[in-house]
CSV table of C-alpha atoms in Angstrom, one decimal:
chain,number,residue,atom,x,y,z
A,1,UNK,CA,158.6,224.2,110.1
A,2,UNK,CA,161.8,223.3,108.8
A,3,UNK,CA,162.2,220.1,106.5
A,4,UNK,CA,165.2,217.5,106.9
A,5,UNK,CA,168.3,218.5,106.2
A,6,UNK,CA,170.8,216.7,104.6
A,7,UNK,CA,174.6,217.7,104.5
A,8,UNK,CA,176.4,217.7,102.3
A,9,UNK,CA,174.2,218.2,99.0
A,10,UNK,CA,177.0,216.7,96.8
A,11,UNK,CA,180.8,214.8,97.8
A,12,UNK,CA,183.2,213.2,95.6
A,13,UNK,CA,185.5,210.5,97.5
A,14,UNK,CA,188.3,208.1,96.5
A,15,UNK,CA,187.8,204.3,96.9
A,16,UNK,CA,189.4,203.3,99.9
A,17,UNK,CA,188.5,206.2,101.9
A,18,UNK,CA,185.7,206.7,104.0
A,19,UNK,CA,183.1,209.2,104.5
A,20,UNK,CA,180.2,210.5,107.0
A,21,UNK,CA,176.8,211.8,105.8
A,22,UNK,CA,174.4,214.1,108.2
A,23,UNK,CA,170.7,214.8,108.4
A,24,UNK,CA,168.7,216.6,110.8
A,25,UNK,CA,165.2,215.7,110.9
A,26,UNK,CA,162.0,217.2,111.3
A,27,UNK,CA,161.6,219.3,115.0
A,28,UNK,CA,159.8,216.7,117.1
A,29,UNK,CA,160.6,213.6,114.6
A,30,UNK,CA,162.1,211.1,116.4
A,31,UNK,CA,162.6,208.2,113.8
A,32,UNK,CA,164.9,208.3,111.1
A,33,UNK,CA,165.6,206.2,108.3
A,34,UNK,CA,168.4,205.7,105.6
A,35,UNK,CA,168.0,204.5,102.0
A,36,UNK,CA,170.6,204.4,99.2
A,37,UNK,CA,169.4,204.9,95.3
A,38,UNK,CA,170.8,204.1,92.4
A,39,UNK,CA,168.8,203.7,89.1
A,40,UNK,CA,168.9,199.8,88.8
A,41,UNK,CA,167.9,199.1,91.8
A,42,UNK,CA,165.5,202.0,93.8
A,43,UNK,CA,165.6,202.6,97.1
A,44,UNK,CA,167.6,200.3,99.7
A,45,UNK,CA,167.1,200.3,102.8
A,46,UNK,CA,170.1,200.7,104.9
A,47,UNK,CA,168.8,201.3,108.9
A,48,UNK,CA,166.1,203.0,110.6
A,49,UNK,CA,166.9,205.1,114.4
A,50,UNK,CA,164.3,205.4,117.0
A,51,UNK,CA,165.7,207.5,120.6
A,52,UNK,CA,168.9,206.7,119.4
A,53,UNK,CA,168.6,202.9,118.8
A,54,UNK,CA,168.8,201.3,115.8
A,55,UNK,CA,165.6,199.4,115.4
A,56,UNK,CA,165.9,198.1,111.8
A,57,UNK,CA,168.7,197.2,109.4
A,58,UNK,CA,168.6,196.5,105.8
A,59,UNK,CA,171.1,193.9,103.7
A,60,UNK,CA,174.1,195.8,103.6
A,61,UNK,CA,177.6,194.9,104.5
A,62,UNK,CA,179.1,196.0,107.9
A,63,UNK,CA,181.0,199.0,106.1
A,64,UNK,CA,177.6,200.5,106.4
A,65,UNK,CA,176.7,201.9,109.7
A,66,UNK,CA,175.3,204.7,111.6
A,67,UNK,CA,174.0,206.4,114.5
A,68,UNK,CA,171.4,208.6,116.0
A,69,UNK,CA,171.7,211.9,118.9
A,70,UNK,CA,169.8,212.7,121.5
A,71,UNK,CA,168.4,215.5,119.4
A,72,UNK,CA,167.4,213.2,117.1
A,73,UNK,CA,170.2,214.3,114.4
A,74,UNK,CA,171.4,210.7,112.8
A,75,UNK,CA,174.5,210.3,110.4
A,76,UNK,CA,176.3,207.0,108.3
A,77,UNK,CA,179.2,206.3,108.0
A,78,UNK,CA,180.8,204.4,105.0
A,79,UNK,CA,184.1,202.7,105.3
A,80,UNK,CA,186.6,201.8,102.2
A,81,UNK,CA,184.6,203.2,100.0
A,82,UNK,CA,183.9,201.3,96.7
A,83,UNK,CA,182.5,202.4,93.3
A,84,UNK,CA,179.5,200.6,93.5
A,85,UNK,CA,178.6,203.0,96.5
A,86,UNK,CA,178.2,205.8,94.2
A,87,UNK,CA,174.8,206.7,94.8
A,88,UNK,CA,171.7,209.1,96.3
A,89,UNK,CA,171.7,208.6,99.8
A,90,UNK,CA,168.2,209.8,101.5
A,91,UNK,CA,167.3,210.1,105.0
A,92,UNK,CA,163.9,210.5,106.0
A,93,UNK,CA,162.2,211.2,109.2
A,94,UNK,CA,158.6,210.4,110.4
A,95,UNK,CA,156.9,211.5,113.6
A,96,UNK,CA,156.0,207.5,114.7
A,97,UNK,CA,157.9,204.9,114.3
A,98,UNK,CA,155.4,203.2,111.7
A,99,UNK,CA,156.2,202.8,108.3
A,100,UNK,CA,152.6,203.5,107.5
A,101,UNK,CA,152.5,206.8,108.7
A,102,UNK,CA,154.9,208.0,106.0
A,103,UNK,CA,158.1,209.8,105.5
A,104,UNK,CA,159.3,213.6,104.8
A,105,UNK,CA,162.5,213.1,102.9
A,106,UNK,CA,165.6,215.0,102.6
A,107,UNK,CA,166.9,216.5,99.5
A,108,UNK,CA,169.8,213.6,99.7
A,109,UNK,CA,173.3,213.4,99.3
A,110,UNK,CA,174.8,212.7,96.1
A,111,UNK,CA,178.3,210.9,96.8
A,112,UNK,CA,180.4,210.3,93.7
A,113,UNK,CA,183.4,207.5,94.3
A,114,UNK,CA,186.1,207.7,91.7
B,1,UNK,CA,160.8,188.2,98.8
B,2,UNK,CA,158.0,190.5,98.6
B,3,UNK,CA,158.0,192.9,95.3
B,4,UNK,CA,156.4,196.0,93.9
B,5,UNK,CA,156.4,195.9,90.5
B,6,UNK,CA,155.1,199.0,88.8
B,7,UNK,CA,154.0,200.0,85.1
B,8,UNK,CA,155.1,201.0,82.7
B,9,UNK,CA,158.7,201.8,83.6
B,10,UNK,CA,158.6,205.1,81.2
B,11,UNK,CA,155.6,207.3,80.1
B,12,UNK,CA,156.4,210.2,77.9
B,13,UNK,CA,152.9,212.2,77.1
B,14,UNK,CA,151.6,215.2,75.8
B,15,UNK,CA,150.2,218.1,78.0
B,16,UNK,CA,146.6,217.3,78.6
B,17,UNK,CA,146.4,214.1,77.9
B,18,UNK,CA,145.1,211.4,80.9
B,19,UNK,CA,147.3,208.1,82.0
B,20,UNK,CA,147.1,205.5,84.8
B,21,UNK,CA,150.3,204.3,86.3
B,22,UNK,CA,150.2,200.9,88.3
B,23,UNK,CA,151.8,199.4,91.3
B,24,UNK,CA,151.5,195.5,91.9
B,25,UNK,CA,152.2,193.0,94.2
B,26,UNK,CA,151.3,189.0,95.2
B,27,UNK,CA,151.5,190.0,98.8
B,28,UNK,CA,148.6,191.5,101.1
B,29,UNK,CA,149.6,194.6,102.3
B,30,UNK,CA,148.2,197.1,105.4
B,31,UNK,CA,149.0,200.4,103.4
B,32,UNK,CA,150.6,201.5,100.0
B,33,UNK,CA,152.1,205.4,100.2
B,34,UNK,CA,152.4,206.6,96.8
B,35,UNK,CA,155.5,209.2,96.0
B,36,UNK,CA,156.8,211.6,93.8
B,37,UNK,CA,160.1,212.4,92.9
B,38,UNK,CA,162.0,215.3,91.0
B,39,UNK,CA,165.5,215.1,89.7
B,40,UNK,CA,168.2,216.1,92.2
B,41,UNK,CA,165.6,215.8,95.4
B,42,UNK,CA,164.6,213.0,97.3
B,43,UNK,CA,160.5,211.6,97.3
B,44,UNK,CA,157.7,213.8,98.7
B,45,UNK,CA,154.6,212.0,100.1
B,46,UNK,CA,151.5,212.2,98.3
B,47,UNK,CA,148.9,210.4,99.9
B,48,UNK,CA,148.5,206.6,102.2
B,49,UNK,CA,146.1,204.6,101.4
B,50,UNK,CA,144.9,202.0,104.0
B,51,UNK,CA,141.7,200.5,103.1
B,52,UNK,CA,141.1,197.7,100.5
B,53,UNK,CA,139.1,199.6,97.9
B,54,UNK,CA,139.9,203.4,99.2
B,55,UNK,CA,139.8,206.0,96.6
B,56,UNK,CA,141.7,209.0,97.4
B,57,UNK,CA,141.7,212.5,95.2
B,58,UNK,CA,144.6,214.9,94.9
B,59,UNK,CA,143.3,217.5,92.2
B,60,UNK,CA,144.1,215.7,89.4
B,61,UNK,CA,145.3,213.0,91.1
B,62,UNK,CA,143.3,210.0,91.6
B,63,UNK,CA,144.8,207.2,94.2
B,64,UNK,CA,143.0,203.3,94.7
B,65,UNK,CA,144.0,200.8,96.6
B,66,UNK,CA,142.8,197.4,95.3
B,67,UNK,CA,140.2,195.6,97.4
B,68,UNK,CA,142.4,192.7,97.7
B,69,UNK,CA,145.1,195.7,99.1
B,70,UNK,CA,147.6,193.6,96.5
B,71,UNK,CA,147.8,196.8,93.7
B,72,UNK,CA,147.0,200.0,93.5
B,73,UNK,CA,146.8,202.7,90.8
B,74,UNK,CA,147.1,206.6,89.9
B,75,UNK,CA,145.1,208.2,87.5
B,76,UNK,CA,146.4,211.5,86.6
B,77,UNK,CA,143.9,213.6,84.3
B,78,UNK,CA,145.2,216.4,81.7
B,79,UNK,CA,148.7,216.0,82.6
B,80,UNK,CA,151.1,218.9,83.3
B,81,UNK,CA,154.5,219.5,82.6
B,82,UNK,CA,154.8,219.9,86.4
B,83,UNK,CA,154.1,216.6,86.5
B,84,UNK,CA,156.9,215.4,85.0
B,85,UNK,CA,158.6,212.9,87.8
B,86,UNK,CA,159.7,209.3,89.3
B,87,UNK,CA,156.2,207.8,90.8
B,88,UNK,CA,157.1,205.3,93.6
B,89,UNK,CA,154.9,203.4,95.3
B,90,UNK,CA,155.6,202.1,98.7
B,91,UNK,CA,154.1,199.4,100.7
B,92,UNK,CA,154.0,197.7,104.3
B,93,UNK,CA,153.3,194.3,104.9
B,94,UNK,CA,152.5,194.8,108.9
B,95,UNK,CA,154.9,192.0,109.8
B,96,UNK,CA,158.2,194.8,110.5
B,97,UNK,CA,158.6,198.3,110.1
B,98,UNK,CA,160.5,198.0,106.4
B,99,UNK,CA,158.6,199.3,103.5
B,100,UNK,CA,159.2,197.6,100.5
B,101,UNK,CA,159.8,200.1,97.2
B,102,UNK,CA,158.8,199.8,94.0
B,103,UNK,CA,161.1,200.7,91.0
B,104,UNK,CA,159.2,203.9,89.7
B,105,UNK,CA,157.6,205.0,86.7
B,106,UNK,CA,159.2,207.8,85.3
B,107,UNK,CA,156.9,210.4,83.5
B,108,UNK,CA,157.8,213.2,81.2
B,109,UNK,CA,154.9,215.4,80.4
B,110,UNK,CA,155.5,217.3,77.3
B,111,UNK,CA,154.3,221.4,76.5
Protein backbone atom coordinates (compact mmCIF):
# COMPACT_ATOMS: atom_id res chain seq x y z
CA UNK A 1 0.00 0.00 0.00
CA UNK A 2 0.89 3.39 -0.50
CA UNK A 3 3.11 5.28 2.20
CA UNK A 4 2.36 9.00 3.43
CA UNK A 5 2.75 11.47 1.22
CA UNK A 6 4.06 14.62 1.79
CA UNK A 7 3.77 17.66 -0.67
CA UNK A 8 5.78 19.60 -1.44
CA UNK A 9 9.27 17.69 -1.15
CA UNK A 10 11.19 21.10 -0.93
CA UNK A 11 9.70 25.22 -0.70
CA UNK A 12 11.65 28.30 -0.31
CA UNK A 13 9.48 31.24 1.23
CA UNK A 14 10.13 34.85 2.32
CA UNK A 15 9.73 35.91 6.00
CA UNK A 16 6.54 37.45 6.30
CA UNK A 17 4.67 35.28 4.11
CA UNK A 18 2.90 32.28 4.88
CA UNK A 19 2.74 28.85 3.67
CA UNK A 20 0.54 25.49 3.74
CA UNK A 21 2.16 22.00 3.88
CA UNK A 22 0.03 18.57 2.81
CA UNK A 23 0.22 14.89 3.66
CA UNK A 24 -1.87 12.16 2.90
CA UNK A 25 -1.66 9.32 5.20
CA UNK A 26 -1.71 5.79 5.11
CA UNK A 27 -5.34 4.19 3.41
CA UNK A 28 -7.18 3.41 6.56
CA UNK A 29 -4.85 5.65 9.02
CA UNK A 30 -6.88 7.84 10.79
CA UNK A 31 -4.36 9.70 13.18
CA UNK A 32 -1.94 12.04 12.01
CA UNK A 33 0.76 13.79 13.58
CA UNK A 34 3.12 16.84 12.85
CA UNK A 35 6.75 17.32 14.00
CA UNK A 36 9.25 20.03 12.91
CA UNK A 37 13.23 19.15 12.85
CA UNK A 38 15.94 21.05 12.95
CA UNK A 39 19.50 19.69 14.09
CA UNK A 40 19.72 21.42 17.56
CA UNK A 41 16.82 20.51 18.64
CA UNK A 42 15.08 16.87 17.04
CA UNK A 43 11.81 16.38 16.56
CA UNK A 44 9.02 18.93 17.91
CA UNK A 45 5.95 18.09 18.21
CA UNK A 46 3.53 20.49 16.67
CA UNK A 47 -0.27 18.66 16.82
CA UNK A 48 -1.65 15.36 16.40
CA UNK A 49 -5.45 14.80 14.25
CA UNK A 50 -7.74 12.11 15.08
CA UNK A 51 -11.45 12.14 12.71
CA UNK A 52 -10.64 15.49 12.11
CA UNK A 53 -10.01 16.80 15.69
CA UNK A 54 -7.09 17.97 17.01
CA UNK A 55 -6.43 15.86 19.99
CA UNK A 56 -2.88 17.08 20.98
CA UNK A 57 -0.80 20.17 20.62
CA UNK A 58 2.73 20.80 21.17
CA UNK A 59 4.54 24.24 22.46
CA UNK A 60 4.42 26.23 19.53
CA UNK A 61 3.10 29.70 18.99
CA UNK A 62 -0.38 30.32 17.42
CA UNK A 63 1.18 30.93 13.86
CA UNK A 64 1.32 27.24 13.85
CA UNK A 65 -1.84 25.53 13.03
CA UNK A 66 -3.60 22.89 11.17
CA UNK A 67 -6.34 20.80 10.21
CA UNK A 68 -7.43 17.31 9.28
CA UNK A 69 -10.30 15.94 6.26
CA UNK A 70 -12.77 13.68 6.35
CA UNK A 71 -10.46 11.49 4.25
CA UNK A 72 -8.04 11.77 6.75
CA UNK A 73 -5.68 14.09 4.52
CA UNK A 74 -4.30 16.77 7.24
CA UNK A 75 -2.21 19.99 6.27
CA UNK A 76 -0.37 23.19 8.51
CA UNK A 77 -0.40 26.15 7.99
CA UNK A 78 2.44 28.67 8.99
CA UNK A 79 1.76 32.36 9.17
CA UNK A 80 4.57 35.27 8.94
CA UNK A 81 6.96 33.15 8.34
CA UNK A 82 10.27 33.63 10.34
CA UNK A 83 13.82 32.22 9.76
CA UNK A 84 13.88 30.24 12.67
CA UNK A 85 11.03 28.18 10.90
CA UNK A 86 13.40 26.85 8.42
CA UNK A 87 13.17 23.38 9.01
CA UNK A 88 12.08 19.43 8.13
CA UNK A 89 8.59 19.23 8.71
CA UNK A 90 7.30 15.40 9.10
CA UNK A 91 3.87 14.12 9.30
CA UNK A 92 3.28 10.74 10.33
CA UNK A 93 0.29 8.65 10.42
CA UNK A 94 -0.53 5.53 12.64
CA UNK A 95 -3.50 3.25 12.47
CA UNK A 96 -4.59 3.95 16.46
CA UNK A 97 -4.47 6.79 18.07
CA UNK A 98 -1.64 5.49 20.60
CA UNK A 99 1.66 6.67 20.57
CA UNK A 100 2.86 3.20 21.35
CA UNK A 101 1.78 1.65 18.36
CA UNK A 102 4.19 3.60 16.24
CA UNK A 103 4.41 5.89 13.27
CA UNK A 104 5.06 5.42 9.30
CA UNK A 105 6.57 8.81 8.40
CA UNK A 106 6.53 10.82 5.41
CA UNK A 107 9.54 11.73 3.41
CA UNK A 108 8.93 15.51 4.91
CA UNK A 109 9.05 18.76 3.62
CA UNK A 110 12.01 20.78 3.59
CA UNK A 111 10.95 24.56 3.80
CA UNK A 112 13.82 27.09 3.46
CA UNK A 113 12.78 30.88 4.76
CA UNK A 114 15.17 33.53 3.42
CA UNK B 1 10.46 17.80 31.75
CA UNK B 2 10.98 14.33 30.75
CA UNK B 3 14.23 13.62 28.47
CA UNK B 4 15.85 11.08 26.28
CA UNK B 5 19.23 11.49 26.28
CA UNK B 6 21.11 9.23 23.84
CA UNK B 7 24.90 8.18 23.31
CA UNK B 8 27.22 9.00 21.87
CA UNK B 9 25.98 11.87 19.74
CA UNK B 10 28.44 10.68 16.71
CA UNK B 11 29.87 7.13 15.83
CA UNK B 12 32.02 6.94 12.77
CA UNK B 13 33.22 3.04 12.37
CA UNK B 14 34.70 0.74 10.14
CA UNK B 15 32.68 -1.88 8.07
CA UNK B 16 32.42 -4.89 10.35
CA UNK B 17 33.11 -3.76 13.33
CA UNK B 18 30.19 -4.09 16.40
CA UNK B 19 28.82 -0.86 18.57
CA UNK B 20 26.06 -0.31 21.04
CA UNK B 21 24.19 2.99 20.90
CA UNK B 22 22.19 4.10 24.15
CA UNK B 23 19.00 5.79 24.91
CA UNK B 24 18.35 7.06 28.60
CA UNK B 25 15.93 8.45 30.75
CA UNK B 26 14.98 9.17 34.80
CA UNK B 27 11.38 8.52 33.83
CA UNK B 28 9.45 5.13 33.70
CA UNK B 29 8.24 4.65 30.49
CA UNK B 30 5.30 2.00 28.87
CA UNK B 31 7.31 1.62 25.52
CA UNK B 32 10.46 2.99 23.68
CA UNK B 33 10.26 2.74 19.61
CA UNK B 34 13.58 2.91 18.26
CA UNK B 35 14.04 4.70 14.58
CA UNK B 36 16.17 5.18 11.82
CA UNK B 37 16.76 7.93 9.75
CA UNK B 38 18.52 8.62 6.31
CA UNK B 39 19.41 12.04 5.02
CA UNK B 40 16.67 13.84 2.99
CA UNK B 41 13.70 11.26 4.46
CA UNK B 42 11.92 11.30 7.42
CA UNK B 43 12.26 8.11 10.47
CA UNK B 44 11.27 4.57 9.57
CA UNK B 45 10.20 2.29 12.52
CA UNK B 46 12.28 -0.37 13.58
CA UNK B 47 10.91 -2.16 16.27
CA UNK B 48 8.66 -1.25 20.06
CA UNK B 49 9.63 -2.56 22.76
CA UNK B 50 7.16 -2.80 25.69
CA UNK B 51 8.30 -5.04 28.42
CA UNK B 52 10.94 -4.20 31.06
CA UNK B 53 13.77 -6.49 30.06
CA UNK B 54 12.43 -7.41 26.27
CA UNK B 55 15.04 -8.36 23.92
CA UNK B 56 14.14 -7.93 20.46
CA UNK B 57 16.38 -9.13 17.19
CA UNK B 58 16.44 -7.44 13.81
CA UNK B 59 19.26 -9.39 11.89
CA UNK B 60 21.92 -7.59 13.11
CA UNK B 61 20.08 -5.58 15.12
CA UNK B 62 19.78 -6.24 18.71
CA UNK B 63 16.93 -4.02 20.69
CA UNK B 64 16.56 -4.16 25.04
CA UNK B 65 14.56 -2.41 26.96
CA UNK B 66 15.95 -1.98 30.52
CA UNK B 67 14.14 -3.82 33.32
CA UNK B 68 13.54 -0.61 35.04
CA UNK B 69 11.93 0.40 31.29
CA UNK B 70 14.15 3.82 32.03
CA UNK B 71 16.94 3.00 29.00
CA UNK B 72 17.34 1.04 26.41
CA UNK B 73 20.07 -0.02 23.88
CA UNK B 74 21.01 -1.23 20.23
CA UNK B 75 23.61 -3.46 19.46
CA UNK B 76 24.42 -3.53 15.97
CA UNK B 77 26.96 -6.42 14.94
CA UNK B 78 29.46 -6.11 11.79
CA UNK B 79 28.21 -2.90 10.83
CA UNK B 80 27.36 -1.91 7.21
CA UNK B 81 27.68 0.95 5.22
CA UNK B 82 23.84 0.68 4.90
CA UNK B 83 23.77 1.38 8.19
CA UNK B 84 24.97 4.58 8.06
CA UNK B 85 21.98 6.86 9.70
CA UNK B 86 20.36 9.12 12.66
CA UNK B 87 19.20 6.43 15.46
CA UNK B 88 16.24 7.99 17.40
CA UNK B 89 14.77 6.56 20.19
CA UNK B 90 11.31 7.42 21.12
CA UNK B 91 9.42 6.90 24.26
CA UNK B 92 5.86 7.14 25.93
CA UNK B 93 5.24 7.83 29.34
CA UNK B 94 1.36 6.50 29.33
CA UNK B 95 0.15 9.72 30.93
CA UNK B 96 -0.79 11.51 27.09
CA UNK B 97 -0.38 10.49 23.73
CA UNK B 98 3.03 12.71 23.14
CA UNK B 99 6.12 10.75 22.61
CA UNK B 100 9.08 12.37 23.85
CA UNK B 101 12.28 12.16 21.24
CA UNK B 102 15.62 11.71 21.82
CA UNK B 103 18.30 13.74 19.95
CA UNK B 104 19.83 10.85 17.72
CA UNK B 105 23.09 9.25 17.33
CA UNK B 106 24.29 9.68 14.07
CA UNK B 107 26.41 6.75 12.63
CA UNK B 108 28.67 6.73 9.60
CA UNK B 109 29.75 3.27 8.73
CA UNK B 110 32.83 3.27 6.65
CA UNK B 111 33.82 0.63 3.39
Amino acid sequence: KAGVTQTPRYLIKTRGQQVTLSCSPISGHRSVSWYQQTPGQGLQFLFEYFSETQRNKGNFPGRFSGRQFSNSRSEMNVSTLELGDSALYLCASSLAQVPGAGYTFGSGTRLTVV
Amino acid sequence: TQLLEQSPQFLSIQEGENLTVYCNSSSVFSSLQWYRQEPGEGPVLLVTVVTGGEVKKLKRLTFQFGDARKDSSLHITAAQPGDTGLYLCAANAGNNRKLIWGLGTSLAVNP
